[in-house]
Short mmCIF file of C-alpha atoms (C1' of nucleotides) in Angstrom, two decimals:
data_model
loop_
_atom_site.label_atom_id
_atom_site.label_comp_id
_atom_site.label_asym_id
_atom_site.label_seq_id
_atom_site.Cartn_x
_atom_site.Cartn_y
_atom_site.Cartn_z
CA MET A 9 109.56 117.04 12.74
CA ASN A 10 112.88 118.25 11.37
CA VAL A 11 114.37 116.59 8.32
CA SER A 12 118.04 116.46 7.40
CA LEU A 13 119.27 114.88 4.21
CA PHE A 14 122.61 113.84 2.79
CA ASN A 15 123.25 116.16 -0.12
CA THR A 16 125.55 114.66 -2.72
CA MET A 17 126.57 118.17 -3.73
CA SER A 18 128.12 118.91 -0.33
CA ARG A 19 128.74 115.28 0.66
CA SER A 20 127.24 116.03 4.02
CA ILE A 21 123.97 115.85 5.91
CA GLU A 22 122.21 119.21 5.75
CA PRO A 23 119.02 120.45 7.42
CA PHE A 24 116.32 120.43 4.79
CA GLU A 25 114.83 123.80 4.01
CA PRO A 26 112.62 124.13 0.99
CA ILE A 27 112.57 127.24 -1.19
CA SER A 28 108.94 127.84 -0.25
CA ASN A 29 108.00 127.40 3.38
CA SER A 30 105.79 124.36 3.39
CA PHE A 31 105.88 123.38 -0.25
CA VAL A 32 108.45 120.92 -1.60
CA ARG A 33 109.25 120.45 -5.25
CA MET A 34 110.87 117.11 -5.93
CA TYR A 35 111.98 115.45 -9.13
CA CYS A 36 112.86 111.77 -9.35
CA CYS A 37 114.47 110.11 -12.33
CA GLY A 38 112.00 107.60 -13.65
CA PRO A 39 112.20 104.39 -15.65
CA THR A 40 113.22 103.81 -19.22
CA VAL A 41 110.34 101.73 -20.44
CA TYR A 42 111.86 99.23 -22.79
CA ASN A 43 111.82 96.36 -20.31
CA PHE A 44 110.56 95.40 -16.87
CA ALA A 45 111.99 97.13 -13.83
CA HIS A 46 114.23 94.82 -11.86
CA ILE A 47 114.27 94.73 -8.09
CA GLY A 48 117.40 96.89 -8.01
CA ASN A 49 115.54 99.62 -9.87
CA LEU A 50 112.64 99.19 -7.50
CA ARG A 51 114.88 99.61 -4.48
CA THR A 52 115.54 103.18 -5.58
CA TYR A 53 111.85 103.93 -5.95
CA ILE A 54 111.23 102.53 -2.48
CA PHE A 55 113.87 104.85 -1.02
CA GLU A 56 112.32 107.78 -2.87
CA ASP A 57 108.96 106.76 -1.49
CA ILE A 58 110.34 106.83 2.05
CA LEU A 59 111.66 110.33 1.32
CA ARG A 60 108.34 111.42 -0.13
CA ARG A 61 106.39 110.01 2.81
CA THR A 62 108.78 111.52 5.34
CA LEU A 63 108.20 114.93 3.79
CA ASP A 64 104.44 114.36 3.69
CA TYR A 65 104.52 113.25 7.32
CA SER A 66 106.50 116.33 8.29
CA GLY A 67 103.72 118.52 7.03
CA TYR A 68 105.09 119.54 3.66
CA GLU A 69 103.00 119.63 0.59
CA VAL A 70 105.06 117.70 -1.95
CA LYS A 71 104.88 118.16 -5.68
CA HIS A 72 106.58 115.03 -6.94
CA VAL A 73 107.45 114.81 -10.62
CA MET A 74 108.83 111.76 -12.37
CA ASN A 75 109.77 111.29 -15.98
CA ILE A 76 108.92 108.29 -18.09
CA THR A 77 111.69 107.82 -20.62
CA ASP A 78 109.84 106.43 -23.58
CA VAL A 79 112.36 107.72 -26.12
CA GLY A 80 114.89 105.15 -27.13
CA HIS A 81 118.42 106.04 -26.23
CA LEU A 82 121.59 104.98 -27.90
CA THR A 83 124.20 103.23 -25.87
CA GLY A 84 126.77 105.79 -26.89
CA ASP A 85 127.14 109.13 -28.63
CA ASN A 86 128.64 107.40 -31.60
CA ASP A 87 126.36 106.12 -34.24
CA ASP A 88 127.23 102.54 -33.51
CA GLY A 89 125.11 102.23 -30.39
CA GLU A 90 121.80 100.53 -30.25
CA ASP A 91 118.44 101.98 -29.45
CA LYS A 92 116.91 99.82 -26.76
CA MET A 93 113.34 100.77 -27.48
CA LEU A 94 113.89 99.97 -31.13
CA LYS A 95 115.70 96.78 -30.30
CA THR A 96 112.82 95.55 -28.20
CA SER A 97 110.48 96.59 -30.97
CA GLN A 98 112.39 94.62 -33.56
CA GLU A 99 112.66 91.60 -31.31
CA THR A 100 108.98 91.50 -30.51
CA GLY A 101 107.53 92.96 -33.68
CA ARG A 102 105.56 95.48 -31.66
CA ASP A 103 105.24 99.19 -32.17
CA VAL A 104 107.60 101.26 -30.01
CA TYR A 105 104.76 103.25 -28.47
CA GLU A 106 102.96 100.06 -27.64
CA ILE A 107 106.10 98.76 -25.92
CA ALA A 108 106.45 101.97 -23.96
CA ARG A 109 102.85 101.81 -22.85
CA PHE A 110 103.16 98.16 -21.86
CA TYR A 111 106.25 98.64 -19.71
CA THR A 112 104.95 101.87 -18.22
CA ASP A 113 101.86 100.02 -17.06
CA ALA A 114 104.03 97.18 -15.75
CA PHE A 115 106.16 99.68 -13.86
CA PHE A 116 103.23 101.30 -12.10
CA SER A 117 101.72 97.93 -11.39
CA ASP A 118 104.94 97.01 -9.56
CA THR A 119 105.20 100.29 -7.69
CA ASP A 120 101.53 100.09 -6.67
CA GLU A 121 102.10 96.63 -5.25
CA LEU A 122 105.09 97.93 -3.32
CA HIS A 123 102.93 100.75 -1.91
CA ILE A 124 105.08 103.34 -3.61
CA LEU A 125 102.99 106.48 -3.81
CA ARG A 126 102.40 107.63 -7.36
CA PRO A 127 104.12 110.87 -8.34
CA SER A 128 101.96 113.97 -8.60
CA ILE A 129 102.99 114.15 -12.24
CA ALA A 130 104.44 111.36 -14.36
CA CYS A 131 105.55 112.94 -17.60
CA LYS A 132 106.46 111.16 -20.79
CA ALA A 133 109.47 112.32 -22.73
CA THR A 134 107.70 111.86 -26.06
CA GLU A 135 105.02 114.34 -25.02
CA HIS A 136 107.53 117.07 -24.17
CA ILE A 137 109.75 117.22 -27.23
CA ASP A 138 108.78 120.86 -27.77
CA VAL A 139 109.93 121.76 -24.25
CA MET A 140 113.27 120.07 -24.89
CA ILE A 141 113.73 121.84 -28.21
CA ALA A 142 113.01 125.18 -26.55
CA LEU A 143 115.69 124.48 -23.93
CA ILE A 144 118.24 123.49 -26.55
CA GLN A 145 117.47 126.69 -28.46
CA ARG A 146 117.99 128.67 -25.31
CA LEU A 147 121.39 127.04 -24.83
CA GLU A 148 122.20 127.66 -28.45
CA LYS A 149 121.46 131.38 -28.14
CA LEU A 150 123.74 131.57 -25.12
CA GLY A 151 126.57 129.94 -27.03
CA HIS A 152 126.74 126.64 -25.16
CA THR A 153 126.23 124.42 -28.17
CA TYR A 154 127.84 123.52 -31.47
CA PHE A 155 126.72 121.53 -34.44
CA ALA A 156 128.95 118.78 -35.73
CA GLY A 157 128.50 115.62 -37.71
CA GLY A 158 124.76 116.11 -37.78
CA ASN A 159 124.29 116.42 -34.04
CA VAL A 160 123.89 119.32 -31.64
CA TYR A 161 126.39 119.08 -28.80
CA PHE A 162 126.65 120.77 -25.44
CA SER A 163 130.10 122.25 -24.95
CA ILE A 164 131.16 121.64 -21.37
CA ASP A 165 134.01 124.13 -21.69
CA THR A 166 131.40 126.91 -21.79
CA PHE A 167 130.22 125.96 -18.32
CA SER A 168 132.82 126.68 -15.68
CA ASP A 169 131.31 124.57 -12.94
CA TYR A 170 131.15 121.36 -14.93
CA GLY A 171 131.49 118.23 -12.82
CA ARG A 172 130.99 119.83 -9.41
CA LEU A 173 128.39 117.30 -8.28
CA ALA A 174 130.61 114.35 -9.09
CA ARG A 175 133.78 116.24 -8.09
CA LEU A 176 135.28 115.31 -11.42
CA ASN A 177 138.86 116.19 -12.01
CA LEU A 178 138.68 116.88 -15.70
CA ASP A 179 142.42 116.90 -16.20
CA GLU A 180 142.92 113.44 -14.83
CA LEU A 181 139.77 111.83 -16.07
CA GLN A 182 140.38 109.35 -18.79
CA SER A 183 137.40 109.60 -21.02
CA GLY A 184 137.25 106.90 -23.56
CA ALA A 185 139.00 104.38 -21.38
CA ARG A 186 136.13 102.02 -21.88
CA ILE A 187 134.49 103.37 -25.01
CA ASP A 188 135.60 105.00 -28.25
CA ILE A 189 135.42 108.76 -28.29
CA ASP A 190 133.07 110.42 -30.73
CA PRO A 191 135.41 112.26 -33.17
CA ASN A 192 132.89 115.08 -33.57
CA LYS A 193 133.31 116.16 -29.99
CA ARG A 194 135.49 119.11 -29.11
CA ASN A 195 135.83 117.81 -25.58
CA PRO A 196 135.40 114.11 -24.85
CA LYS A 197 132.92 114.98 -22.08
CA ASP A 198 130.66 116.97 -24.41
CA PHE A 199 127.32 115.35 -24.93
CA VAL A 200 124.56 115.34 -27.52
CA LEU A 201 121.49 117.50 -27.09
CA TRP A 202 119.84 116.60 -30.36
CA PHE A 203 120.56 113.83 -32.83
CA THR A 204 119.71 114.21 -36.48
CA LYS A 205 121.78 111.34 -37.69
CA SER A 206 120.88 107.79 -37.16
CA LYS A 207 122.15 104.69 -38.71
CA PHE A 208 118.81 103.12 -38.04
CA GLU A 209 116.46 102.85 -40.87
CA ASN A 210 112.89 102.62 -39.71
CA GLN A 211 113.72 104.82 -36.73
CA ALA A 212 110.24 105.05 -35.35
CA MET A 213 110.61 107.99 -33.03
CA LEU A 214 111.55 111.09 -34.98
CA TRP A 215 110.56 114.69 -34.54
CA ASP A 216 111.06 117.81 -36.55
CA SER A 217 113.42 120.37 -35.07
CA PRO A 218 115.35 123.51 -36.03
CA TRP A 219 118.36 121.24 -36.65
CA GLY A 220 116.55 118.70 -38.74
CA VAL A 221 114.48 115.62 -38.14
CA GLY A 222 115.80 113.61 -35.24
CA TYR A 223 115.42 112.91 -31.58
CA PRO A 224 116.63 114.32 -28.27
CA GLY A 225 119.82 113.41 -26.41
CA TRP A 226 119.83 111.41 -23.22
CA HIS A 227 119.93 114.12 -20.61
CA ILE A 228 117.80 116.93 -21.93
CA GLU A 229 114.45 115.45 -20.98
CA CYS A 230 115.03 115.66 -17.25
CA SER A 231 116.19 119.25 -17.39
CA ALA A 232 113.39 120.33 -19.67
CA MET A 233 110.54 118.54 -17.95
CA SER A 234 111.63 119.26 -14.39
CA MET A 235 111.90 122.96 -15.08
CA HIS A 236 108.64 122.87 -17.01
CA TYR A 237 106.75 121.48 -14.02
CA LEU A 238 108.79 122.69 -11.05
CA GLY A 239 110.39 125.93 -12.18
CA GLU A 240 113.98 126.87 -12.85
CA SER A 241 115.04 126.25 -9.26
CA PHE A 242 113.54 123.56 -7.10
CA ASP A 243 114.27 121.61 -3.94
CA ILE A 244 115.11 117.96 -4.49
CA HIS A 245 116.37 115.82 -7.32
CA CYS A 246 116.90 112.13 -6.68
CA GLY A 247 117.91 109.01 -8.47
CA GLY A 248 120.35 106.15 -8.43
CA ILE A 249 123.96 106.63 -7.45
CA ASP A 250 125.11 105.74 -10.93
CA HIS A 251 123.63 108.97 -12.22
CA ILE A 252 126.01 111.23 -10.34
CA GLY A 253 128.90 111.09 -12.76
CA VAL A 254 127.23 111.49 -16.11
CA HIS A 255 123.49 111.98 -16.18
CA HIS A 256 123.07 114.42 -13.32
CA THR A 257 126.37 116.11 -14.06
CA ASN A 258 125.19 116.82 -17.58
CA GLU A 259 121.72 117.79 -16.45
CA ILE A 260 123.19 120.40 -14.13
CA ALA A 261 125.45 121.74 -16.86
CA GLN A 262 122.69 122.25 -19.40
CA SER A 263 120.12 123.49 -16.87
CA GLU A 264 122.31 126.00 -15.10
CA ALA A 265 123.98 127.11 -18.32
CA ALA A 266 120.52 127.97 -19.60
CA THR A 267 119.18 129.76 -16.53
CA GLY A 268 122.29 131.07 -14.81
CA LYS A 269 120.75 129.97 -11.52
CA THR A 270 121.21 127.12 -9.10
CA TRP A 271 118.92 124.48 -10.48
CA VAL A 272 118.51 122.03 -7.59
CA ASN A 273 119.28 122.52 -3.89
CA TYR A 274 119.38 118.92 -2.65
CA TRP A 275 120.75 115.97 -4.59
CA ILE A 276 119.79 112.66 -3.03
CA HIS A 277 121.11 109.38 -4.41
CA GLY A 278 120.25 105.80 -3.57
CA GLU A 279 122.84 103.04 -3.47
CA PHE A 280 122.60 99.81 -5.40
CA LEU A 281 121.14 96.48 -4.61
CA VAL A 282 123.87 93.95 -5.25
CA ASN A 283 124.15 90.21 -5.18
CA ASP A 284 127.07 87.83 -5.21
CA THR A 285 127.77 88.67 -8.83
CA GLY A 286 127.68 92.43 -8.28
CA LYS A 287 124.97 94.84 -9.26
CA MET A 288 121.89 93.81 -11.07
CA SER A 289 121.89 95.05 -14.60
CA LYS A 290 119.47 94.90 -17.44
CA SER A 291 122.28 94.63 -19.93
CA LYS A 292 123.55 91.48 -18.24
CA GLY A 293 120.41 89.83 -19.47
CA GLU A 294 119.11 87.97 -16.47
CA PHE A 295 117.62 90.00 -13.69
CA LEU A 296 115.11 89.62 -10.91
CA THR A 297 111.71 91.21 -11.14
CA LEU A 298 108.99 91.69 -8.58
CA GLN A 299 106.92 89.25 -10.60
CA LEU A 300 109.60 86.60 -10.16
CA LEU A 301 109.69 87.18 -6.41
CA LYS A 302 105.95 86.70 -6.30
CA GLU A 303 106.26 83.48 -8.28
CA GLN A 304 108.69 82.29 -5.61
CA GLY A 305 105.98 82.81 -3.02
CA PHE A 306 107.00 86.21 -1.70
CA ASP A 307 104.67 89.09 -1.02
CA PRO A 308 105.64 92.51 -2.43
CA MET A 309 105.69 93.75 1.17
CA ASP A 310 108.45 91.24 1.88
CA TYR A 311 110.62 93.12 -0.57
CA ARG A 312 109.64 96.51 0.83
CA TYR A 313 110.48 95.26 4.33
CA PHE A 314 113.78 93.91 3.05
CA CYS A 315 114.71 97.27 1.51
CA ILE A 316 113.68 99.23 4.58
CA GLY A 317 115.97 97.02 6.66
CA GLY A 318 119.01 98.67 5.07
CA HIS A 319 119.95 102.33 4.76
CA TYR A 320 119.39 103.84 1.32
CA ARG A 321 122.99 105.05 1.04
CA SER A 322 124.47 101.61 1.66
CA GLN A 323 124.66 98.81 -0.80
CA LEU A 324 122.15 96.14 0.07
CA GLN A 325 123.16 92.52 -0.33
CA PHE A 326 120.43 90.50 -1.97
CA SER A 327 120.14 86.76 -1.52
CA TRP A 328 117.15 84.48 -1.32
CA GLU A 329 118.15 83.71 2.24
CA ALA A 330 118.18 87.39 3.15
CA LEU A 331 114.84 87.92 1.44
CA GLN A 332 113.36 84.95 3.27
CA ALA A 333 114.57 86.41 6.58
CA ALA A 334 112.86 89.68 5.71
CA ALA A 335 109.72 87.80 4.69
CA ASN A 336 109.62 86.04 8.06
CA GLY A 337 110.09 89.32 9.86
CA ARG A 338 107.39 91.01 7.83
CA LYS A 339 105.00 88.16 8.42
CA ASN A 340 105.65 88.28 12.15
CA LEU A 341 105.04 92.01 12.11
CA PHE A 342 101.76 91.65 10.24
CA GLU A 343 100.58 88.87 12.52
CA LYS A 344 101.44 90.93 15.54
CA ILE A 345 99.41 93.81 14.17
CA ALA A 346 96.56 91.50 13.23
CA SER A 347 96.38 90.10 16.75
CA LEU A 348 96.41 93.61 18.20
CA MET A 349 93.58 94.59 15.89
CA LYS A 350 91.59 91.63 17.07
CA GLN A 351 91.83 92.62 20.72
CA ALA A 352 92.24 96.36 20.79
CA SER A 353 90.63 99.51 19.62
CA TYR A 354 92.46 102.47 18.26
CA ALA A 355 93.81 104.77 20.99
CA HIS A 356 93.56 108.45 20.28
CA ASN A 357 95.49 109.73 23.25
CA LEU A 358 99.00 108.42 23.59
CA SER A 359 100.88 108.07 26.85
CA ASP A 360 104.21 109.79 27.33
CA GLN A 361 105.95 106.50 26.84
CA ALA A 362 104.18 105.96 23.50
CA LYS A 363 105.00 109.50 22.45
CA GLN A 364 108.65 108.81 23.14
CA TYR A 365 108.64 105.99 20.64
CA ILE A 366 107.06 108.26 18.08
CA GLU A 367 109.70 110.90 18.78
CA GLN A 368 112.51 108.39 18.43
CA PHE A 369 111.03 107.19 15.20
CA GLU A 370 110.75 110.71 13.85
CA THR A 371 114.29 111.53 14.91
CA PHE A 372 115.68 108.55 13.06
CA LEU A 373 113.68 109.11 9.90
CA GLY A 374 114.43 112.81 10.02
CA ASN A 375 118.12 112.06 10.25
CA ASP A 376 118.80 111.23 6.61
CA LEU A 377 115.99 108.70 6.41
CA ASN A 378 117.30 106.10 8.82
CA ALA A 379 114.47 103.71 8.12
CA PRO A 380 116.24 100.62 9.52
CA ARG A 381 116.37 102.37 12.88
CA GLY A 382 112.75 103.35 12.45
CA LEU A 383 111.87 99.73 11.97
CA ALA A 384 113.83 98.81 15.08
CA VAL A 385 111.85 101.40 17.06
CA LEU A 386 108.61 99.92 15.75
CA TRP A 387 109.64 96.50 17.04
CA SER A 388 110.78 97.81 20.42
CA MET A 389 107.50 99.64 20.79
CA LEU A 390 105.48 96.53 19.94
CA ARG A 391 107.41 94.53 22.52
CA ASP A 392 107.13 97.10 25.27
CA LYS A 393 104.99 95.63 28.06
CA THR A 394 104.19 99.01 29.53
CA LEU A 395 102.11 100.06 26.52
CA SER A 396 98.52 99.11 26.03
CA ASP A 397 97.53 97.20 22.93
CA SER A 398 95.49 100.07 21.61
CA GLU A 399 98.40 102.45 22.03
CA LYS A 400 100.66 100.05 20.20
CA LEU A 401 98.23 99.96 17.35
CA ALA A 402 98.00 103.73 17.21
CA CYS A 403 101.80 104.09 17.29
CA ALA A 404 102.27 101.44 14.62
CA PHE A 405 99.75 103.10 12.34
CA GLN A 406 101.43 106.44 12.76
CA MET A 407 104.89 105.05 11.94
CA ASP A 408 103.37 103.22 9.03
CA ARG A 409 102.55 106.53 7.38
CA ILE A 410 106.25 106.56 6.49
CA LEU A 411 107.06 102.86 6.40
CA GLY A 412 104.17 102.27 4.04
CA PHE A 413 103.18 98.71 4.87
CA ASN A 414 99.52 99.76 5.00
CA LEU A 415 99.18 98.02 8.35
CA ALA A 416 95.65 99.32 8.83
CA GLU A 417 94.53 97.22 5.90
CA ILE A 418 95.70 93.93 7.38
CA LYS A 419 92.80 91.60 7.83
CA PRO A 420 92.59 90.61 11.51
CA ILE A 421 91.35 87.12 10.81
CA VAL A 422 93.19 84.58 8.70
CA ASP A 423 91.35 83.54 5.60
CA GLU A 424 89.35 80.65 6.98
CA VAL A 425 86.90 80.91 4.13
CA SER A 426 89.57 79.79 1.68
CA ILE A 427 90.18 76.54 3.56
CA PRO A 428 88.65 73.73 1.50
CA GLN A 429 85.73 71.81 2.93
CA ASN A 430 87.57 68.50 3.06
CA ILE A 431 90.30 70.04 5.19
CA LEU A 432 87.76 71.53 7.56
CA GLU A 433 86.16 68.10 7.78
CA LEU A 434 89.47 66.50 8.74
CA VAL A 435 90.02 69.16 11.35
CA SER A 436 86.66 68.59 12.96
CA GLN A 437 87.34 64.84 12.97
CA ARG A 438 90.56 65.58 14.75
CA THR A 439 88.81 67.80 17.28
CA GLU A 440 86.41 64.95 17.91
CA ALA A 441 89.28 62.48 18.34
CA LYS A 442 90.94 64.88 20.76
CA ARG A 443 87.77 65.17 22.76
CA ASN A 444 87.78 61.37 23.07
CA LYS A 445 91.45 61.51 24.03
CA ASN A 446 92.29 59.44 20.97
CA TYR A 447 95.55 61.38 20.49
CA LYS A 448 97.02 58.84 18.13
CA ARG A 449 94.18 59.38 15.68
CA ALA A 450 94.32 63.14 16.26
CA ASP A 451 98.01 63.26 15.38
CA GLU A 452 97.43 61.18 12.27
CA LEU A 453 94.75 63.58 11.12
CA ARG A 454 96.97 66.55 11.82
CA ALA A 455 99.72 64.97 9.74
CA ILE A 456 97.32 64.58 6.83
CA VAL A 457 96.19 68.19 7.12
CA GLU A 458 99.77 69.43 7.26
CA GLU A 459 100.66 67.28 4.31
CA ALA A 460 97.94 69.06 2.38
CA GLY A 461 99.62 72.38 3.15
CA TYR A 462 97.62 73.59 6.12
CA GLN A 463 98.56 74.29 9.67
CA ILE A 464 96.64 73.55 12.84
CA LYS A 465 96.86 75.69 15.94
CA ASP A 466 95.04 74.62 19.09
CA THR A 467 94.11 77.60 21.18
CA PRO A 468 92.24 77.46 24.48
CA GLY A 469 89.00 78.32 22.75
CA GLU A 470 89.14 76.83 19.30
CA THR A 471 91.27 75.11 16.72
CA ILE A 472 92.51 77.43 13.98
CA VAL A 473 93.44 76.24 10.53
CA SER A 474 95.52 78.32 8.19
CA ARG A 475 97.47 77.92 5.01
CA ARG A 476 100.99 76.80 5.64
CA CYS A 477 103.31 78.72 3.39
CA ASN A 478 105.70 81.63 3.45
CA GLN A 479 103.20 84.06 2.04
CA ASN A 480 100.53 85.85 3.92
"C1'" G B 11 144.60 103.95 -15.45
"C1'" G B 12 141.49 107.59 -12.43
"C1'" U B 13 137.72 108.20 -8.56
"C1'" G B 14 134.41 106.82 -4.66
"C1'" C B 15 132.20 103.38 -1.15
"C1'" C B 16 132.46 99.18 1.93
"C1'" G B 17 134.41 94.89 5.17
"C1'" U B 18 130.14 94.46 12.26
"C1'" A B 19 127.47 87.31 15.08
"C1'" C B 20 125.17 81.74 11.12
"C1'" C B 21 122.35 85.45 7.40
"C1'" C B 22 120.57 90.62 6.42
"C1'" A B 23 121.84 94.97 8.91
"C1'" A B 24 122.14 99.89 12.26
"C1'" G B 25 125.79 102.39 14.60
"C1'" U B 26 131.40 107.89 12.65
"C1'" G B 27 135.12 109.08 19.64
"C1'" G B 28 132.11 107.08 25.57
"C1'" U B 29 131.86 101.08 26.01
"C1'" A B 30 128.09 96.86 20.00
"C1'" A B 31 120.05 98.80 17.48
"C1'" G B 32 116.69 95.66 15.06
"C1'" G B 33 114.99 91.52 12.18
"C1'" G B 34 115.71 86.41 10.67
"C1'" A B 35 117.81 81.69 11.92
"C1'" C B 36 119.46 78.61 16.09
"C1'" A B 37 118.98 77.08 21.29
"C1'" G B 38 116.49 77.03 26.10
"C1'" G B 39 112.01 78.15 28.95
"C1'" U B 40 106.47 79.06 29.91
"C1'" C B 41 102.13 76.96 27.80
"C1'" U B 42 100.28 72.24 25.49
"C1'" G B 43 98.10 65.23 25.65
"C1'" C B 44 101.97 66.18 21.94
"C1'" A B 45 102.67 69.95 18.53
"C1'" A B 46 101.97 74.70 16.41
"C1'" A B 47 101.31 79.70 17.62
"C1'" A B 48 102.21 83.24 21.25
"C1'" C B 49 105.27 85.14 25.01
"C1'" C B 50 110.04 85.20 27.65
"C1'" U B 51 115.36 84.34 27.68
"C1'" C B 52 119.95 83.56 25.29
"C1'" U B 53 123.74 84.29 20.99
"C1'" A B 54 130.06 89.39 18.86
"C1'" U B 55 134.84 91.41 25.90
"C1'" G B 56 134.38 92.24 20.19
"C1'" C B 57 133.45 95.25 14.71
"C1'" A B 58 138.86 92.11 7.91
"C1'" C B 59 144.19 92.41 9.51
"C1'" C B 60 148.62 95.31 11.38
"C1'" G B 61 150.40 99.73 13.55
"C1'" G B 62 149.36 104.74 15.50
"C1'" U B 63 146.54 109.00 18.01
"C1'" U B 64 143.42 109.25 22.62
"C1'" C B 65 141.75 108.72 29.46
"C1'" G B 66 138.73 106.06 25.92
"C1'" A B 67 138.46 103.74 18.89
"C1'" A B 68 133.88 99.60 15.14
"C1'" U B 69 134.08 104.95 14.81
"C1'" C B 70 140.00 109.26 13.75
"C1'" C B 71 145.11 108.59 11.07
"C1'" G B 72 148.68 105.35 8.19
"C1'" G B 73 149.47 100.66 5.92
"C1'" U B 74 147.93 95.58 4.22
"C1'" C B 75 144.31 92.20 2.35
"C1'" G B 76 139.41 91.45 0.37
"C1'" G B 77 134.66 93.08 -1.94
"C1'" C B 78 131.61 96.56 -4.72
"C1'" A B 79 130.53 100.73 -7.71
"C1'" C B 80 131.36 104.88 -11.19
"C1'" C B 81 134.44 106.81 -15.35
"C1'" U B 82 129.55 103.30 -21.43
"C1'" C B 83 122.70 103.10 -21.59
"C1'" C B 84 121.67 101.25 -16.59
"C1'" A B 85 118.47 102.68 -10.04
#
RNA sequence: GGUGCCGUACCCAAGUGGUAAGGGACAGGUCUGCAAAACCUCUAUGCACCGGUUCGAAUCCGGUCGGCACCUCCA
């Protein structure tokens, strides 16, 4: 299977060719663990998971590295920003490391529930301060830095290619249009590599460095850790679309200034989840979490299905109505698979027709991860009358290696054991009434059962009771 | 102020020159004592609007209106 990906650097879809033949080195920007991930954040990790699985499926061995940003970052280069880790710490009275651990665990709990494969390496910023310092020293030796006002800055004017990823026009860019410019900077786009000044007393996260006690700047961790684990040049770097202009632009500058080599070959960015008020943002205060979706009766797979229904480079419009539509679709899919599992065995040899569906699926996914089309192929395949049930199952399981619903784990039989005894009693009374053709009584009993939240289905053989709700 | 993206049915959404994928919802049908489920069928002569290029445009070009994002930590 061939894979092509939209590379932000070239703004075009390029055939994917890793540096090493069958080995892919991929770095994904991870979470800042001062709060829960919201569903917009999670959308990006789902897209990255589809990418990861597509590469796995295509036969590549993928080394997937993700950072955990457990260092607090200021909201600006000036000293008037706020450190979010510290802020959360002060608000809750908990130790910053404890907070980081808590939200890291929460993050992986969410991603596990969404069937997002864990990275090969998840590296914490606080455990790689020495690697960051070494990189800053390297930049310093090469003359890319200056020291001013207590901070070490990267000088973008020493790096000729600055802004290529974002296609920044430095002459026309109005830095400081929305924020005051740090007076220590020689160029408004310069950024801090190492802070030694902080207005915060009780700054909990401080490390010794050649420039004094302090903490690293925002961008250095990704450069330092990615090169530490993946080498000075690697294949893929992904993240949210918001990172193009600043974070990734600065990462490229400091990485390539240090090594003199192309750092990353493919830049892949995921678009935002938006709702009627615009993008979801932690700083806006209120935001939706996976936990909240679950409390509303949704299954994590409903959200995965919802995300897969849209292309990763398009904004996705969230609404409860849209999520409910996805939940219905996902439930129908799972029930379809469950019924196939009940009747069919797993086919090992696929017919030509079945193979065609697989090929279509692979073509779509290989073409810049067109997962919505992949999902459409899955549905067409399931509704194709010329395929046997066992072939359908085999096809679905194969596609699921990328879609990641874990279809093989669906339980073929609805949870009859969890139906309370009194409900089962009512159902058997109704069956008895039906046998006596007392339909009035039977309908009354059904109404009672439905009132209690259960659903009755009469099949030719037996009467099936199941929970009546929008979750599986 | 600068830059980029988008506007497709009731909802979500795919589709970048060859005659509108898919899912959900709705409606009809088969089945059923009736339901439910399942299965089948149906839903945009039209893709924000106006003009242009072309044999042919949702797709390319120009303009208008509307929405979103980035330029501040944020996926």
